[in-house]
Coordinates of C-alpha atoms and ligand atoms in Angstrom, one line a residue:
M994 CA 0.0 0.0 0.0
I995 CA 1.4 3.4 -0.9
S996 CA 0.5 6.9 0.1
V997 CA -1.8 9.2 -1.9
E998 CA 1.1 11.5 -2.7
K999 CA 3.3 8.6 -3.9
A1000 CA 0.5 7.2 -6.0
L1001 CA -0.2 10.6 -7.5
H1002 CA 3.4 11.1 -8.3
T1003 CA 3.5 7.7 -10.0
V1004 CA 0.4 8.4 -12.0
L1005 CA 1.6 11.8 -13.2
A1006 CA 5.0 10.5 -14.2
A1007 CA 3.1 8.3 -16.7
C1008 CA 1.3 11.2 -18.3
R1009 CA 2.2 11.8 -22.0
P1010 CA 0.5 14.8 -23.6
M1011 CA -1.8 14.1 -26.5
G1012 CA -1.0 15.4 -30.0
L1013 CA -2.5 18.6 -31.4
E1014 CA -5.5 19.0 -33.7
K1015 CA -6.9 21.9 -35.6
V1016 CA -10.4 22.8 -34.4
D1017 CA -12.7 25.7 -35.0
L1018 CA -12.7 28.5 -32.6
L1019 CA -15.7 27.6 -30.4
E1020 CA -14.6 24.0 -30.1
A1021 CA -11.3 25.4 -28.8
A1022 CA -13.0 27.1 -25.8
G1023 CA -11.6 25.7 -22.5
R1024 CA -8.9 23.7 -24.2
V1025 CA -5.1 24.3 -24.2
I1026 CA -3.6 25.9 -27.3
G1027 CA -0.5 24.2 -28.7
E1028 CA 0.8 27.1 -30.8
D1029 CA 2.0 30.6 -30.1
V1030 CA -0.3 33.2 -31.7
F1031 CA 1.2 36.3 -33.2
A1032 CA -0.9 39.3 -34.4
P1033 CA -1.0 39.6 -38.2
R1034 CA -2.0 43.2 -37.9
N1035 CA -2.4 46.2 -35.6
V1036 CA -5.5 46.3 -33.5
P1037 CA -7.1 48.7 -34.0
S1038 CA -5.8 49.0 -37.5
A1039 CA -6.5 52.8 -37.8
A1040 CA -7.1 55.6 -35.3
N1041 CA -10.7 55.7 -34.3
S1042 CA -13.1 57.5 -32.0
A1043 CA -13.7 56.2 -28.5
M1044 CA -16.8 58.3 -28.1
D1045 CA -19.8 59.7 -30.0
G1046 CA -18.9 63.3 -30.5
Y1047 CA -16.8 65.6 -32.7
A1048 CA -13.4 65.1 -34.3
V1049 CA -11.5 68.4 -33.9
R1050 CA -8.2 70.1 -34.1
S1051 CA -7.0 70.4 -30.5
D1052 CA -5.6 73.8 -31.1
D1053 CA -9.0 75.1 -32.1
T1054 CA -10.5 74.3 -28.7
K1055 CA -7.8 76.0 -26.6
G1056 CA -9.3 78.0 -23.8
A1057 CA -12.9 76.7 -24.5
H1058 CA -15.2 76.1 -21.5
A1059 CA -18.9 76.1 -20.8
L1060 CA -19.2 79.8 -20.3
K1061 CA -16.9 80.7 -23.2
P1062 CA -17.4 78.0 -25.9
V1063 CA -15.7 77.8 -29.2
E1064 CA -17.8 77.6 -32.3
L1065 CA -16.7 75.2 -35.1
A1066 CA -18.3 74.5 -38.5
V1067 CA -19.5 70.9 -38.9
V1068 CA -18.2 69.5 -42.3
E1069 CA -19.5 65.9 -42.3
T1070 CA -20.9 63.0 -40.2
I1071 CA -18.7 59.9 -40.0
A1072 CA -20.6 56.7 -39.0
A1073 CA -18.8 53.6 -37.7
G1074 CA -17.8 51.4 -40.7
R1075 CA -17.6 54.4 -43.1
L1076 CA -14.5 56.3 -44.0
P1077 CA -14.1 60.1 -43.6
R1078 CA -14.3 62.0 -46.9
R1079 CA -13.1 65.4 -45.7
T1080 CA -10.0 66.8 -44.0
V1081 CA -10.8 68.8 -40.9
Q1082 CA -9.4 72.3 -41.4
A1083 CA -8.9 75.0 -38.9
G1084 CA -12.2 76.1 -37.5
Q1085 CA -13.9 72.9 -38.5
A1086 CA -15.2 69.7 -36.8
A1087 CA -16.6 66.4 -38.1
R1088 CA -19.4 64.7 -36.2
I1089 CA -18.1 61.2 -35.5
M1090 CA -19.5 58.0 -34.0
T1091 CA -17.8 55.5 -31.6
G1092 CA -15.5 53.3 -33.7
A1093 CA -15.4 55.5 -36.8
V1094 CA -12.0 56.4 -38.3
I1095 CA -10.6 59.8 -37.3
P1096 CA -10.5 62.1 -40.3
K1097 CA -7.2 63.7 -41.5
G1098 CA -6.5 67.0 -39.7
A1099 CA -8.3 66.1 -36.5
D1100 CA -6.2 65.1 -33.4
A1101 CA -8.9 64.9 -30.6
V1102 CA -12.5 63.9 -30.1
V1103 CA -14.9 65.9 -27.9
R1104 CA -17.7 63.8 -26.7
R1105 CA -21.2 64.9 -27.5
E1106 CA -22.0 65.7 -23.8
D1107 CA -19.4 68.5 -23.9
T1108 CA -20.8 70.2 -27.0
E1109 CA -24.0 72.0 -28.0
E1110 CA -25.3 71.6 -31.6
K1111 CA -26.4 74.7 -33.4
G1112 CA -27.5 73.8 -36.9
K1113 CA -24.5 73.7 -39.1
T1114 CA -22.1 74.6 -36.3
V1115 CA -21.3 73.2 -32.9
L1116 CA -20.1 74.8 -29.7
M1117 CA -17.2 73.2 -27.9
K1118 CA -17.5 73.6 -24.1
I1119 CA -14.1 72.1 -23.2
A1120 CA -10.5 72.4 -24.3
A1121 CA -9.6 69.0 -25.8
P1122 CA -5.9 68.0 -25.3
R1123 CA -4.3 66.3 -28.3
G1124 CA -5.3 62.6 -28.4
L1125 CA -8.4 62.9 -26.3
D1126 CA -10.8 60.0 -26.8
I1127 CA -8.8 58.6 -29.8
R1128 CA -7.9 55.0 -29.9
F1129 CA -4.6 54.7 -31.6
P1130 CA -3.5 52.0 -34.1
G1131 CA -2.0 49.0 -32.3
E1132 CA -2.9 50.3 -28.8
D1133 CA -4.6 47.0 -28.1
V1134 CA -2.3 44.7 -30.0
R1135 CA 0.8 45.5 -32.1
Q1136 CA 1.4 43.8 -35.4
G1137 CA 3.9 40.9 -34.8
E1138 CA 3.2 40.8 -31.0
K1139 CA 2.9 37.4 -29.4
V1140 CA -0.7 37.7 -28.0
I1141 CA -1.3 34.1 -26.8
A1142 CA 1.4 31.7 -25.7
A1143 CA 1.3 28.0 -26.4
G1144 CA 0.1 26.2 -23.3
S1145 CA -2.6 28.8 -22.5
V1146 CA -6.0 27.6 -21.5
L1147 CA -8.4 29.3 -23.9
R1148 CA -10.8 31.3 -21.8
P1149 CA -13.6 33.4 -23.4
G1150 CA -11.2 36.4 -23.5
H1151 CA -8.7 34.4 -25.6
I1152 CA -11.5 33.2 -27.9
G1153 CA -12.5 36.8 -28.5
M1154 CA -8.9 37.8 -29.2
L1155 CA -8.5 34.9 -31.6
A1156 CA -11.6 36.2 -33.5
V1157 CA -10.1 39.7 -33.5
L1158 CA -7.0 38.3 -35.2
G1159 CA -9.0 36.4 -37.7
K1160 CA -8.0 32.9 -36.5
A1161 CA -11.0 30.8 -37.3
F1162 CA -9.0 27.6 -36.5
V1163 CA -6.5 26.9 -33.8
A1164 CA -4.3 24.0 -32.8
V1165 CA -5.2 22.5 -29.4
Y1166 CA -4.4 19.4 -27.6
Q1167 CA -6.6 16.4 -28.6
R1168 CA -9.2 15.1 -26.2
P1169 CA -8.3 11.7 -24.9
R1170 CA -10.7 8.8 -25.7
V1171 CA -11.3 7.1 -22.4
A1172 CA -12.6 3.6 -22.4
I1173 CA -14.8 2.7 -19.5
L1174 CA -15.4 -0.9 -18.4
S1175 CA -17.5 -1.8 -15.4
T1176 CA -17.0 -5.2 -14.0
G1177 CA -19.2 -7.4 -11.9
D1178 CA -21.6 -10.3 -12.4
E1179 CA -24.2 -8.5 -10.3
L1180 CA -24.4 -5.6 -12.8
V1181 CA -27.3 -5.0 -15.2
D1182 CA -27.6 -2.1 -17.6
I1183 CA -29.7 0.9 -17.0
E1184 CA -32.7 -0.1 -19.0
T1185 CA -33.1 -3.3 -17.0
E1186 CA -35.1 -3.5 -13.8
P1187 CA -32.6 -5.3 -11.7
P1188 CA -33.8 -8.8 -10.7
P1189 CA -33.0 -10.1 -7.2
G1190 CA -29.3 -10.1 -6.5
K1191 CA -28.5 -7.7 -9.3
I1192 CA -27.9 -3.9 -9.3
V1193 CA -27.8 -1.3 -12.0
N1194 CA -24.4 -0.4 -13.3
S1195 CA -24.1 3.2 -12.2
N1196 CA -20.3 3.6 -12.2
T1197 CA -20.2 3.7 -16.0
Y1198 CA -22.3 6.7 -16.0
S1199 CA -20.8 8.6 -13.1
L1200 CA -17.3 8.0 -14.6
A1201 CA -18.5 9.0 -18.1
A1202 CA -19.8 12.3 -16.6
Q1203 CA -16.5 12.8 -14.8
V1204 CA -14.6 12.2 -18.0
L1205 CA -16.7 14.7 -19.8
S1206 CA -16.3 17.3 -17.1
C1207 CA -12.5 17.3 -17.6
G1208 CA -12.5 17.3 -21.4
G1209 CA -12.1 13.6 -22.2
V1210 CA -14.3 11.6 -24.5
P1211 CA -15.9 8.6 -22.8
V1212 CA -16.2 5.4 -24.7
L1213 CA -18.6 3.1 -23.0
L1214 CA -17.6 -0.6 -23.1
G1215 CA -20.5 -1.8 -21.0
I1216 CA -20.2 -4.5 -18.4
G1217 CA -17.5 -7.2 -18.0
G1218 CA -18.2 -10.4 -16.0
D1219 CA -16.2 -11.6 -13.0
D1220 CA -14.4 -14.0 -15.3
K1221 CA -10.8 -13.8 -16.5
E1222 CA -11.5 -14.7 -20.1
D1223 CA -14.2 -12.2 -20.5
L1224 CA -12.0 -9.5 -18.9
V1225 CA -9.1 -10.3 -21.1
K1226 CA -11.3 -9.9 -24.2
K1227 CA -12.8 -6.6 -22.9
F1228 CA -9.4 -5.1 -22.1
Q1229 CA -8.1 -6.2 -25.5
V1230 CA -10.7 -4.0 -27.0
A1231 CA -10.2 -1.2 -24.5
R1232 CA -6.5 -0.8 -25.3
R1233 CA -7.3 1.0 -28.5
A1234 CA -8.4 3.9 -26.4
D1235 CA -6.0 6.6 -25.0
V1236 CA -6.8 5.7 -21.4
I1237 CA -8.6 2.7 -19.9
L1238 CA -10.8 2.9 -16.7
S1239 CA -12.3 -0.2 -15.2
S1240 CA -14.4 -0.3 -12.1
G1241 CA -14.7 -3.1 -9.6
G1242 CA -12.9 -6.4 -9.2
V1243 CA -9.7 -4.9 -7.8
S1244 CA -10.2 -5.8 -4.2
V1245 CA -9.4 -9.0 -2.3
G1246 CA -12.6 -10.9 -3.1
D1247 CA -12.6 -14.4 -4.6
Y1248 CA -13.9 -13.0 -7.9
D1249 CA -11.7 -9.9 -8.1
F1250 CA -9.7 -10.7 -11.2
V1251 CA -9.0 -7.2 -12.7
K1252 CA -5.5 -6.9 -11.2
D1253 CA -4.6 -10.5 -12.3
V1254 CA -5.7 -9.7 -15.8
M1255 CA -3.8 -6.4 -15.7
G1256 CA -0.8 -8.4 -14.6
D1257 CA -1.3 -11.1 -17.3
I1258 CA -1.9 -8.9 -20.4
G1259 CA -0.6 -5.6 -19.2
N1260 CA 3.1 -4.9 -19.3
A1261 CA 3.4 -2.7 -16.3
M1262 CA 1.7 -2.7 -13.0
H1263 CA 2.8 0.4 -11.1
F1264 CA 0.9 0.0 -7.8
W1265 CA -2.1 -1.6 -6.1
Q1266 CA -3.7 -0.2 -3.0
V1267 CA -3.5 3.4 -1.8
A1268 CA -3.7 4.6 1.8
M1269 CA -6.9 6.4 1.4
R1270 CA -10.5 6.2 2.2
P1271 CA -12.6 5.7 0.3
G1272 CA -10.7 4.2 -2.7
K1273 CA -8.1 2.0 -1.2
P1274 CA -8.2 -0.8 -3.8
L1275 CA -6.9 1.2 -6.7
A1276 CA -4.6 -0.4 -9.3
F1277 CA -2.6 1.5 -11.8
G1278 CA -0.7 0.0 -14.7
S1279 CA -0.7 -0.1 -18.5
I1280 CA -1.5 -2.4 -21.4
D1281 CA 0.6 -1.9 -24.5
G1282 CA 1.5 1.6 -23.2
V1283 CA -2.1 2.6 -22.7
P1284 CA -2.5 3.7 -19.1
L1285 CA -5.1 1.7 -17.1
F1286 CA -6.7 2.7 -13.9
G1287 CA -8.3 -0.3 -12.1
L1288 CA -10.7 1.7 -10.0
P1289 CA -12.6 0.3 -7.0
G1290 CA -16.2 -0.8 -7.5
N1291 CA -18.0 1.1 -4.7
P1292 CA -19.9 3.9 -6.2
V1293 CA -18.3 6.6 -4.0
S1294 CA -14.8 5.1 -4.1
V1295 CA -14.8 5.1 -7.9
M1296 CA -15.7 8.8 -8.0
V1297 CA -13.2 9.8 -5.3
S1298 CA -10.4 7.9 -7.0
F1299 CA -11.3 9.5 -10.3
E1300 CA -11.1 12.9 -8.7
Q1301 CA -7.8 12.3 -7.0
F1302 CA -5.9 10.5 -9.8
V1303 CA -7.7 10.3 -13.1
R1304 CA -8.8 13.9 -13.4
P1305 CA -5.3 15.4 -13.0
F1306 CA -4.0 12.7 -15.4
L1307 CA -6.5 13.6 -18.1
L1308 CA -5.9 17.3 -17.7
C1309 CA -2.2 16.7 -17.9
M1310 CA -2.7 14.7 -21.1
Q1311 CA -4.6 17.7 -22.6
G1312 CA -1.7 20.1 -21.9
H1313 CA -3.0 21.7 -18.7
T1314 CA -0.5 22.7 -16.1
R1315 CA -3.0 23.6 -13.5
I1316 CA -4.5 20.1 -12.8
F1317 CA -5.6 20.2 -9.2
R1318 CA -8.8 21.3 -7.6
P1319 CA -8.5 24.5 -5.6
T1320 CA -8.2 24.0 -1.8
L1321 CA -9.1 26.3 1.0
T1322 CA -9.3 26.2 4.8
A1323 CA -12.8 25.9 6.2
V1324 CA -14.2 25.6 9.7
S1325 CA -15.7 22.2 10.5
A1326 CA -19.4 22.5 11.4
Q1327 CA -19.2 19.2 13.4
E1328 CA -17.0 16.8 15.2
I1329 CA -15.4 14.2 12.9
K1330 CA -13.9 10.9 14.0
K1331 CA -11.6 8.9 11.7
G1332 CA -9.3 6.0 11.8
A1333 CA -5.6 7.0 11.7
G1334 CA -3.3 5.7 9.0
V1335 CA -5.2 6.5 5.8
K1336 CA -6.0 9.8 4.2
N1337 CA -9.8 10.6 4.1
F1338 CA -11.8 12.3 1.5
L1339 CA -15.1 13.1 3.2
R1340 CA -18.0 14.4 1.1
A1341 CA -19.0 17.8 2.3
V1342 CA -20.9 21.0 1.6
V1343 CA -18.9 24.1 1.9
I1344 CA -20.7 27.4 2.2
K1345 CA -19.2 30.9 2.4
E1346 CA -20.2 32.8 5.4
K1347 CA -19.3 36.5 6.0
N1348 CA -15.5 36.1 6.3
R1349 CA -15.0 32.3 6.6
Y1350 CA -15.9 29.1 4.9
L1351 CA -18.0 26.5 6.8
A1352 CA -17.8 22.8 5.9
R1353 CA -20.4 20.2 6.9
L1354 CA -20.5 16.5 6.0
T1355 CA -23.2 15.4 3.5
G1356 CA -24.3 12.7 5.9
E1357 CA -23.5 9.0 6.0
Q1358 CA -20.0 8.5 4.6
G1359 CA -20.0 4.8 3.6
S1360 CA -18.4 4.1 0.2
G1361 CA -21.6 2.7 -1.1
I1362 CA -23.6 5.8 -0.1
L1363 CA -23.7 7.6 -3.4
K1364 CA -26.1 10.2 -2.0
S1365 CA -23.1 11.6 -0.1
M1366 CA -21.7 12.6 -3.5
V1367 CA -25.0 14.0 -4.8
E1368 CA -25.0 17.0 -2.6
A1369 CA -21.3 17.4 -2.1
N1370 CA -19.5 20.4 -3.5
A1371 CA -16.2 19.6 -1.8
F1372 CA -14.1 17.0 0.0
I1373 CA -12.9 17.5 3.5
V1374 CA -9.4 16.1 3.3
L1375 CA -8.0 14.7 6.5
Q1376 CA -4.4 13.6 6.5
E1377 CA -3.2 10.1 7.5
D1378 CA -2.2 11.0 11.0
V1379 CA -5.4 12.8 12.0
S1380 CA -7.8 10.8 14.0
H1381 CA -10.2 13.4 15.4
V1382 CA -11.5 16.9 14.3
K1383 CA -13.3 19.0 16.8
K1384 CA -16.3 21.1 15.9
G1385 CA -15.0 24.6 15.0
E1386 CA -11.6 23.3 14.1
N1387 CA -10.0 24.3 10.7
V1388 CA -10.0 21.6 8.0
L1389 CA -8.6 21.5 4.5
V1390 CA -11.2 21.3 1.8
Q1391 CA -10.9 20.5 -1.9
L1392 CA -13.5 22.3 -4.0
L1393 CA -15.4 20.4 -6.6
E1394 CA -17.2 23.4 -8.0
E1395 CA -16.4 26.9 -9.0
T1396 CA -19.3 28.4 -7.2
L1397 CA -20.2 27.8 -3.6
T1398 CA -23.6 27.7 -2.0
G1399 CA -24.1 30.9 -0.2
A1400 CA -21.5 32.7 -2.4
D1401 CA -24.2 34.2 -4.5
V1402 CA -23.3 37.7 -3.2
P1403 CA -21.5 39.9 -5.7
A1404 CA -17.8 40.4 -4.9
Ligands
AMP2535 P1 -16.0 -4.8 -6.1 O1 -14.9 -3.9 -5.9 O2 -16.1 -5.4 -7.4 O3 -16.0 -5.9 -5.0 O4 -17.3 -3.9 -5.9 C1 -17.5 -3.3 -4.6 C2 -19.0 -2.9 -4.5 O5 -19.3 -1.9 -5.5 C3 -20.0 -4.0 -4.6 O6 -21.0 -3.8 -3.7 C4 -20.5 -3.9 -6.0 O7 -21.7 -4.4 -6.2 C5 -20.4 -2.4 -6.2 N1 -20.2 -2.1 -7.7 C6 -19.3 -2.6 -8.4 N2 -19.3 -2.1 -9.7 C7 -20.4 -1.3 -9.7 C8 -21.0 -0.5 -10.7 N3 -20.5 -0.5 -12.0 N4 -22.1 0.2 -10.4 C9 -22.6 0.2 -9.2 N5 -22.0 -0.5 -8.2 C10 -21.0 -1.2 -8.4
MG2536 MG1 -17.0 -7.0 -8.2

């Protein structure tokens, strides 16, 4: 049995990044870009107005204020998307809209609120310094500038910028195909009303949802029996995927054959059993170089193991460097007793109070109590040597969501 830290280290050491693929812009959202992006042109490409107002010669407005306005002749109106036709001469102004190109001769914009229209002329009520309310060419992005570095996660801002630069397609890390095999003679598929002695295979679905949530593509291989021959056949199919997940059959029961099969047809077995709860009977190895996680069968154990090991692994494969859930310190809302010697991942609800986070357990913590995962937005993580937490004591929590209950107050 090895520690969670050692197991994680071993798992991540086996991570090989996927290759790149060109995808269209929206498909790239949330993924990691594999190329540097340079600006093919200045943004903005030409000087344009930051306000609806009047393009003027700064010198003409010297000394102007509300009580002593300067009167200028309006020579044209320039709408966004249209080009100016006139040069602004001394004593003249051009009415201009936000985003429209600044006409020759003008070197400042006076916003409409600081003017008063008078038929064919306009009164300037302020003195406009040179450059006022003009957006200059390249002030956002300079031609040739590296705007996005390879390895960046493409957030909505990046997607907008790529659109600005005219990049309709970008190279991002491929999404790994993740084969999911649930094992157990007691399992029936979801459409079957389970007869006595049988249960519905739920792990396939919770795992598939977890795979989706971190960018992978789940490939459902259904149910494998507690039978070596059947498992060998199923794993032989599975090894065409990028990663293989199995659930069940890795414990010490008479019919737990997954790790035997991993040993027989696999060519590397890195570890079996991790000092954690839930999720102790985890096996990690590979078949023909394809990483294989032999996850435990209990519905909570399988999900906790996925969170701790498979999720960071899949993110790493997709080029992410931030692969761990955020953690924070919360106050325990209750007393917690735990056996020493293994790290615990307790299902919890974390809420934000005024200036602290409060964590409470979601109820029964058995590894078969899937309901404990339903409500949870976090794990309370208790280290191996801890055996007791008092109510009100600080605990480390790992967040499973970006938004917290009770955090619906604007920052
Ligand atoms: P095992 O590790 O195979 O001994 O399974 C441990 C427990 O998890 C048993 O109670 C199984 O019935 C249950 N289990 C195993 N696989 C699944 C699954 N795919 N869906 C729901 N429960 C499962
Ligand atoms: Mg089983």
